XYZ file of C-alpha atoms in Angstrom:
431
model
C 20.936 -190.697 1.579
C 21.717 -190.892 -2.119
C 18.086 -191.704 -2.895
C 17.066 -188.726 -0.754
C 19.298 -186.441 -2.834
C 18.020 -187.932 -6.088
C 14.426 -187.407 -4.984
C 15.260 -183.811 -4.070
C 16.705 -183.286 -7.557
C 13.641 -184.869 -9.184
C 11.244 -182.689 -7.209
C 13.196 -179.544 -8.057
C 13.297 -180.543 -11.722
C 9.495 -180.716 -11.657
C 9.053 -177.331 -9.987
C 11.658 -175.305 -11.853
C 10.195 -175.556 -15.400
C 6.825 -174.437 -14.043
C 8.399 -171.431 -12.345
C 10.434 -170.743 -15.466
C 7.363 -170.885 -17.678
C 5.548 -168.543 -15.295
C 8.467 -166.126 -15.471
C 8.475 -166.260 -19.269
C 4.731 -165.611 -19.312
C 5.165 -162.538 -17.109
C 8.011 -161.388 -19.305
C 5.734 -161.612 -22.338
C 3.272 -159.324 -20.565
C 6.115 -156.930 -19.807
C 7.142 -157.065 -23.465
C 3.606 -156.347 -24.660
C 3.146 -153.388 -22.313
C 6.565 -152.014 -23.153
C 5.951 -152.284 -26.879
C 2.810 -150.188 -26.505
C 4.504 -147.568 -24.370
C 7.943 -147.495 -25.969
C 8.884 -149.796 -28.880
C 12.601 -149.056 -28.532
C 13.478 -151.371 -25.609
C 11.342 -154.274 -26.896
C 14.317 -156.185 -28.275
C 16.314 -155.754 -25.066
C 13.397 -156.868 -22.906
C 12.839 -159.897 -25.145
C 16.455 -160.943 -24.715
C 16.258 -160.427 -20.960
C 13.063 -162.492 -20.840
C 14.761 -165.431 -22.529
C 17.850 -165.102 -20.319
C 15.791 -165.043 -17.136
C 13.805 -168.072 -18.253
C 16.976 -170.022 -19.061
C 18.553 -168.928 -15.798
C 15.583 -170.002 -13.675
C 15.365 -173.274 -15.579
C 19.075 -173.886 -15.157
C 19.005 -173.298 -11.416
C 17.238 -176.608 -11.017
C 20.048 -178.592 -12.560
C 22.879 -180.166 -10.660
C 25.494 -177.440 -10.931
C 27.256 -178.690 -7.846
C 27.414 -182.188 -9.299
C 28.910 -180.738 -12.466
C 31.577 -178.896 -10.487
C 32.327 -181.977 -8.389
C 32.813 -184.065 -11.519
C 35.134 -181.378 -12.853
C 37.178 -181.431 -9.643
C 35.651 -178.324 -8.088
C 35.818 -177.727 -4.351
C 32.984 -176.629 -2.088
C 34.477 -173.119 -2.067
C 34.310 -172.962 -5.850
C 30.741 -174.229 -5.777
C 29.828 -171.517 -3.258
C 31.295 -168.793 -5.462
C 29.502 -170.293 -8.442
C 26.197 -170.077 -6.568
C 26.869 -166.435 -5.775
C 27.550 -165.709 -9.447
C 24.321 -167.421 -10.541
C 22.324 -165.635 -7.840
C 23.752 -162.204 -8.604
C 23.150 -162.750 -12.322
C 19.509 -163.690 -11.785
C 18.774 -160.841 -9.381
C 20.658 -158.443 -11.656
C 18.659 -159.416 -14.746
C 15.357 -158.993 -12.928
C 16.553 -155.672 -11.481
C 17.388 -154.511 -15.011
C 13.901 -155.406 -16.230
C 12.355 -153.561 -13.260
C 14.567 -150.562 -13.970
C 13.579 -150.513 -17.661
C 9.890 -150.672 -16.784
C 9.905 -147.724 -14.409
C 12.177 -148.569 -11.468
C 10.361 -147.490 -8.324
C 7.187 -147.052 -10.408
C 7.453 -150.535 -11.976
C 4.663 -153.043 -11.429
C 7.014 -155.997 -11.964
C 9.019 -156.044 -8.728
C 7.427 -159.377 -7.897
C 9.503 -160.924 -10.687
C 12.236 -161.302 -8.064
C 10.096 -163.951 -6.369
C 10.489 -166.792 -8.936
C 14.282 -166.535 -8.822
C 14.237 -166.360 -5.013
C 11.962 -169.385 -4.620
C 13.800 -171.558 -7.126
C 17.126 -170.707 -5.528
C 15.649 -171.519 -2.115
C 14.405 -174.882 -3.363
C 17.684 -175.701 -5.023
C 20.115 -174.623 -2.308
C 18.118 -174.315 0.910
C 16.697 -171.665 3.210
C 19.974 -169.809 3.774
C 20.512 -169.138 0.089
C 16.860 -168.147 -0.243
C 17.286 -165.535 2.487
C 20.418 -164.222 0.763
C 18.410 -163.893 -2.459
C 15.657 -162.032 -0.566
C 18.223 -159.636 0.868
C 19.667 -158.892 -2.572
C 16.198 -158.379 -4.057
C 15.249 -156.090 -1.172
C 18.433 -154.069 -1.658
C 17.590 -153.612 -5.348
C 14.009 -152.550 -4.589
C 15.071 -149.995 -1.963
C 17.741 -148.686 -4.329
C 15.063 -147.915 -6.918
C 12.998 -146.160 -4.246
C 16.015 -144.088 -3.185
C 16.781 -143.092 -6.766
C 13.178 -141.984 -7.267
C 12.820 -140.082 -3.982
C 16.010 -139.505 -1.941
C 15.386 -139.535 1.782
C 13.707 -142.349 3.722
C 11.167 -140.591 5.891
C 9.491 -138.721 3.043
C 9.750 -141.615 0.573
C 6.224 -142.568 -0.602
C 7.425 -145.998 -1.806
C 8.966 -147.081 1.504
C 5.856 -148.700 2.990
C 4.945 -150.619 -0.169
C 8.529 -151.782 -0.668
C 8.767 -152.937 2.941
C 5.596 -154.999 2.484
C 6.894 -156.480 -0.782
C 10.235 -157.424 0.765
C 8.514 -158.885 3.815
C 6.340 -161.026 1.555
C 9.504 -162.250 -0.181
C 11.046 -163.344 3.122
C 7.822 -164.953 4.389
C 7.171 -166.834 1.145
C 10.763 -168.065 1.037
C 10.632 -169.309 4.615
C 7.287 -171.080 4.112
C 8.325 -172.734 0.852
C 11.704 -173.845 2.210
C 10.239 -175.266 5.427
C 7.401 -177.020 3.610
C 9.802 -178.507 1.116
C 12.112 -179.592 3.929
C 9.237 -181.407 5.647
C 8.287 -183.020 2.343
C 11.805 -184.356 1.897
C 11.905 -185.549 5.499
C 8.642 -187.426 4.949
C 10.096 -188.999 1.844
C 13.190 -190.082 3.781
C 11.009 -191.660 6.486
C 8.907 -193.437 3.863
C 11.999 -194.712 2.092
C 13.420 -195.975 5.376
C 10.137 -197.763 6.140
C 10.182 -199.456 2.738
C 13.749 -200.590 3.296
C 12.931 -201.911 6.760
C 9.937 -203.800 5.358
C 12.107 -205.412 2.683
C 14.773 -206.159 5.274
C 12.141 -207.643 7.551
C 10.995 -210.102 4.903
C 14.557 -211.148 4.202
C 15.354 -211.505 7.907
C 12.219 -213.571 8.532
C 13.028 -215.995 5.740
C 16.661 -216.262 6.816
C 15.734 -216.712 10.472
C 13.456 -219.630 9.637
C 16.246 -221.295 7.679
C 18.701 -220.837 10.558
C 16.334 -221.919 13.323
C 15.703 -225.379 11.854
C 19.359 -226.559 11.906
C 19.819 -224.948 15.327
C 16.957 -227.011 16.707
C 18.483 -230.149 15.213
C 21.916 -229.241 16.584
C 20.537 -228.694 20.068
C 18.716 -232.016 20.021
C 21.825 -233.906 18.879
C 23.935 -232.165 21.514
C 21.487 -233.134 24.268
C 21.524 -236.769 23.101
C 25.328 -236.734 23.072
C 25.373 -235.167 26.529
C 23.037 -237.833 27.898
C 24.990 -240.722 26.312
C 28.403 -239.538 27.485
C 27.115 -238.864 30.982
C 25.946 -242.488 31.266
C 28.897 -244.206 29.504
C 31.830 -242.279 30.931
C 30.826 -240.202 33.950
C 34.459 -239.392 34.810
C 35.175 -237.916 31.385
C 31.826 -236.128 31.257
C 32.364 -234.438 34.614
C 35.335 -232.611 33.101
C 33.340 -231.542 30.025
C 30.036 -230.657 31.687
C 30.815 -226.927 31.625
C 31.609 -227.133 27.907
C 28.250 -228.733 27.175
C 26.494 -226.137 29.317
C 28.146 -223.275 27.424
C 27.300 -224.827 24.049
C 23.647 -225.267 24.965
C 23.488 -221.754 26.423
C 24.922 -220.254 23.223
C 22.408 -222.174 21.108
C 19.615 -220.860 23.333
C 20.985 -217.319 22.966
C 20.992 -217.666 19.170
C 17.420 -218.932 19.300
C 16.446 -215.895 21.382
C 18.007 -213.544 18.830
C 16.210 -215.331 15.998
C 12.913 -215.122 17.893
C 13.403 -211.363 18.302
C 14.180 -211.002 14.604
C 11.052 -212.936 13.658
C 8.896 -210.934 16.062
C 10.288 -207.676 14.691
C 10.005 -208.710 11.040
C 6.557 -210.321 11.248
C 4.689 -208.926 14.250
C 1.470 -210.602 15.296
C -1.634 -208.432 15.714
C -2.589 -207.951 19.370
C -5.422 -210.058 20.764
C -6.829 -207.561 23.205
C -8.839 -208.373 26.283
C -9.603 -206.721 29.606
C -6.523 -207.051 31.795
C -5.675 -205.953 35.323
C -2.141 -204.564 35.409
C -1.784 -205.618 39.051
C -2.094 -209.245 38.042
C 0.350 -208.873 35.136
C 2.913 -207.138 37.364
C 2.571 -209.789 40.079
C 2.977 -212.693 37.631
C 6.010 -211.146 35.921
C 7.601 -210.354 39.293
C 7.361 -214.020 40.302
C 8.565 -215.193 36.895
C 11.635 -212.933 36.813
C 12.542 -213.393 40.470
C 14.616 -216.549 39.919
C 16.665 -214.897 37.202
C 17.135 -211.784 39.337
C 18.442 -213.852 42.260
C 21.239 -215.204 40.064
C 22.403 -211.593 39.668
C 21.898 -210.745 43.342
C 19.093 -208.335 42.429
C 15.812 -207.817 44.261
C 12.471 -207.583 42.445
C 9.765 -205.422 44.033
C 6.145 -205.206 42.867
C 3.941 -202.280 43.947
C 0.263 -202.719 43.125
C -2.446 -200.095 42.751
C -5.481 -200.190 45.022
C -8.687 -200.588 43.029
C -6.701 -201.001 39.823
C -8.978 -200.477 36.827
C -8.708 -202.715 33.754
C -7.098 -201.874 30.445
C -7.687 -203.470 27.063
C -4.409 -205.012 25.857
C -2.884 -208.289 24.739
C -1.602 -209.815 28.022
C 1.050 -211.939 26.326
C 2.482 -208.958 24.464
C 2.473 -206.848 27.631
C 4.344 -209.613 29.455
C 6.858 -209.626 26.601
C 7.377 -205.882 27.084
C 8.001 -206.270 30.829
C 10.296 -209.238 30.221
C 12.396 -207.264 27.720
C 12.734 -204.166 29.908
C 13.493 -206.018 33.149
C 15.842 -208.364 31.280
C 17.843 -205.400 30.020
C 18.014 -203.980 33.545
C 19.306 -207.259 34.987
C 22.063 -207.419 32.388
C 23.481 -203.969 33.126
C 22.956 -203.778 36.912
C 25.528 -204.747 39.489
C 24.863 -207.163 42.332
C 22.641 -205.853 45.085
C 20.452 -203.628 42.959
C 16.671 -203.268 42.993
C 14.165 -203.423 40.146
C 10.707 -202.110 40.975
C 7.557 -202.826 38.956
C 4.888 -200.329 40.045
C 1.261 -199.965 38.941
C -0.692 -196.758 39.477
C -3.523 -194.712 38.048
C -2.466 -191.299 36.838
C -4.106 -188.690 34.636
C -7.026 -190.905 33.667
C -4.703 -193.708 32.556
C -3.241 -196.832 34.087
C 0.512 -196.586 34.337
C 3.147 -199.284 34.716
C 6.597 -198.129 35.838
C 9.721 -200.282 35.716
C 12.430 -198.559 37.732
C 15.985 -199.674 38.509
C 18.929 -198.172 40.391
C 21.491 -199.212 37.802
C 24.160 -197.122 36.049
C 21.665 -195.189 33.919
C 21.701 -194.296 30.234
C 23.826 -191.438 28.809
C 21.678 -188.487 27.647
C 23.005 -188.690 24.082
C 21.762 -192.289 23.808
C 18.215 -191.725 25.089
C 16.789 -190.463 21.729
C 17.984 -193.685 20.055
C 17.024 -196.177 22.754
C 13.956 -197.469 20.862
C 15.647 -197.679 17.460
C 16.023 -201.166 15.932
C 19.458 -202.788 16.311
C 20.618 -200.123 18.773
C 22.489 -201.945 21.541
C 23.724 -199.060 23.748
C 26.943 -200.904 24.481
C 25.166 -204.016 25.787
C 26.932 -207.271 25.050
C 25.021 -209.885 23.102
C 21.567 -209.651 21.585
C 20.417 -208.039 18.376
C 19.366 -204.715 19.879
C 15.699 -205.386 19.139
C 14.200 -205.877 22.608
C 13.303 -202.248 23.309
C 12.319 -201.580 19.687
C 9.917 -204.524 19.841
C 8.596 -203.355 23.221
C 7.973 -199.845 21.914
C 6.046 -201.145 18.927
C 4.022 -203.645 20.968
C 2.932 -200.921 23.394
C 1.896 -198.604 20.555
C 0.008 -201.374 18.739
C -1.932 -201.980 21.951
C -2.908 -198.314 22.104
C -0.405 -197.298 24.772
C 2.693 -195.180 25.121
C 6.192 -196.182 26.222
C 8.650 -193.551 27.452
C 12.000 -193.602 29.219
C 13.842 -191.357 31.635
C 17.308 -191.870 33.027
C 20.003 -190.234 35.118
C 23.593 -191.417 35.112
C 24.519 -193.091 38.379
C 20.941 -193.133 39.688
C 19.067 -195.470 37.370
C 16.450 -195.668 34.651
C 12.654 -195.691 34.621
C 10.473 -196.989 31.778
C 6.850 -195.845 31.851
C 4.062 -197.724 30.066
C 0.694 -195.947 29.852
C -2.643 -197.359 28.681
C -6.083 -195.721 28.600
C -8.550 -197.152 31.075
C -10.998 -199.530 29.434
C -14.603 -198.395 29.162
C -15.730 -201.319 31.270
C -13.732 -199.906 34.164
C -14.697 -196.287 33.732
C -17.446 -196.289 36.333
C -15.854 -195.477 39.654
C -12.775 -193.345 40.214
C -9.969 -195.538 41.536
C -7.491 -194.622 44.199
C -4.049 -193.532 43.140
C -2.249 -194.729 46.239
C -0.022 -197.807 46.075
C 0.071 -200.802 48.311
C 3.188 -201.683 50.212
C 5.892 -203.248 48.041
C 5.460 -206.937 47.299
C 9.099 -208.039 47.622
C 10.231 -211.323 46.133
C 12.371 -213.075 48.753
């Protein structure tokens, strides 16, 4: 966040001198024209030109940081911004007044101050500046021709003020998107650096874990043969130790896969076959939780071009998460269908569901959603694997009714000949 603010300050520092120089250039033109028409106010206009330039240039500096260092509160900073804004608008209004008021050709000089203030303090302050500038412009029109309906300057002043508001909104929104893009880029750079560090660390941790597991298995085997009575009382301890080592290895594998993903090796795949194989593979684990696995296949399923191993990893991660949060007696359904010109794989459960406030973050790295154990990378890895294979992964959930993950892939060209049926076969239940 600090880097984001520093980048914002740097960008404003680049823009403000340019706007200030432009303002000074316009002021020089005003000075030249005024000197030809009336030499008397030349000195005053020159001073105002310099003041406006310094003001616009100074708006880009960290006034709020200065006040914070001096012990100022946010209220004081807000009043300070008002003072700066009123001073800038007032100086420009004075120049417009001296060059003809409602007849002046320099009303657009409000725009540099408005834009710089919008860049420095955001869209709200920019709109406040537009309102003040519009009030000054309409005041000049009123002084020249009292009465609104018969005022010949009303239409032109309305257009000018509207341009001020539109330009301010466009500049502020564009700048906001620019800063958001910078924040995303900075986050990606940090994640890349973190990924390299995690990969190196994970390799260093995995080696001693492998050695530790091997030594523990040898010890388990020796004690079981030498002293069966003693070992029978410690068997559960050995089982827990080996299970925890396996869990750590799983976390390290996820970290390595997230930090250094392998490119997909795509080939033509039938989703029916993938769903059937994963249903059989996960059935034993589901039985331990008292959960039923159902597989619904699509008639005339058309092939997709994906990496089958990576797709199996996606299904394994999603179903694994469902098994961990579901109570005994639940159902997990893996369904394949053709929909909207794409092959679709749905993984649906009747578990507790995901709170609505957590759904936008469900695919973020290291987000665990209250789940015990794990690094919170399974769904993030799944989301990336699906996208790298040219697909789309989405999620929908309702508290108390369950969650559905939908994986969509475009139909491969090789299977684009005959339109397949959308109906599903009867559930293939693992019993």
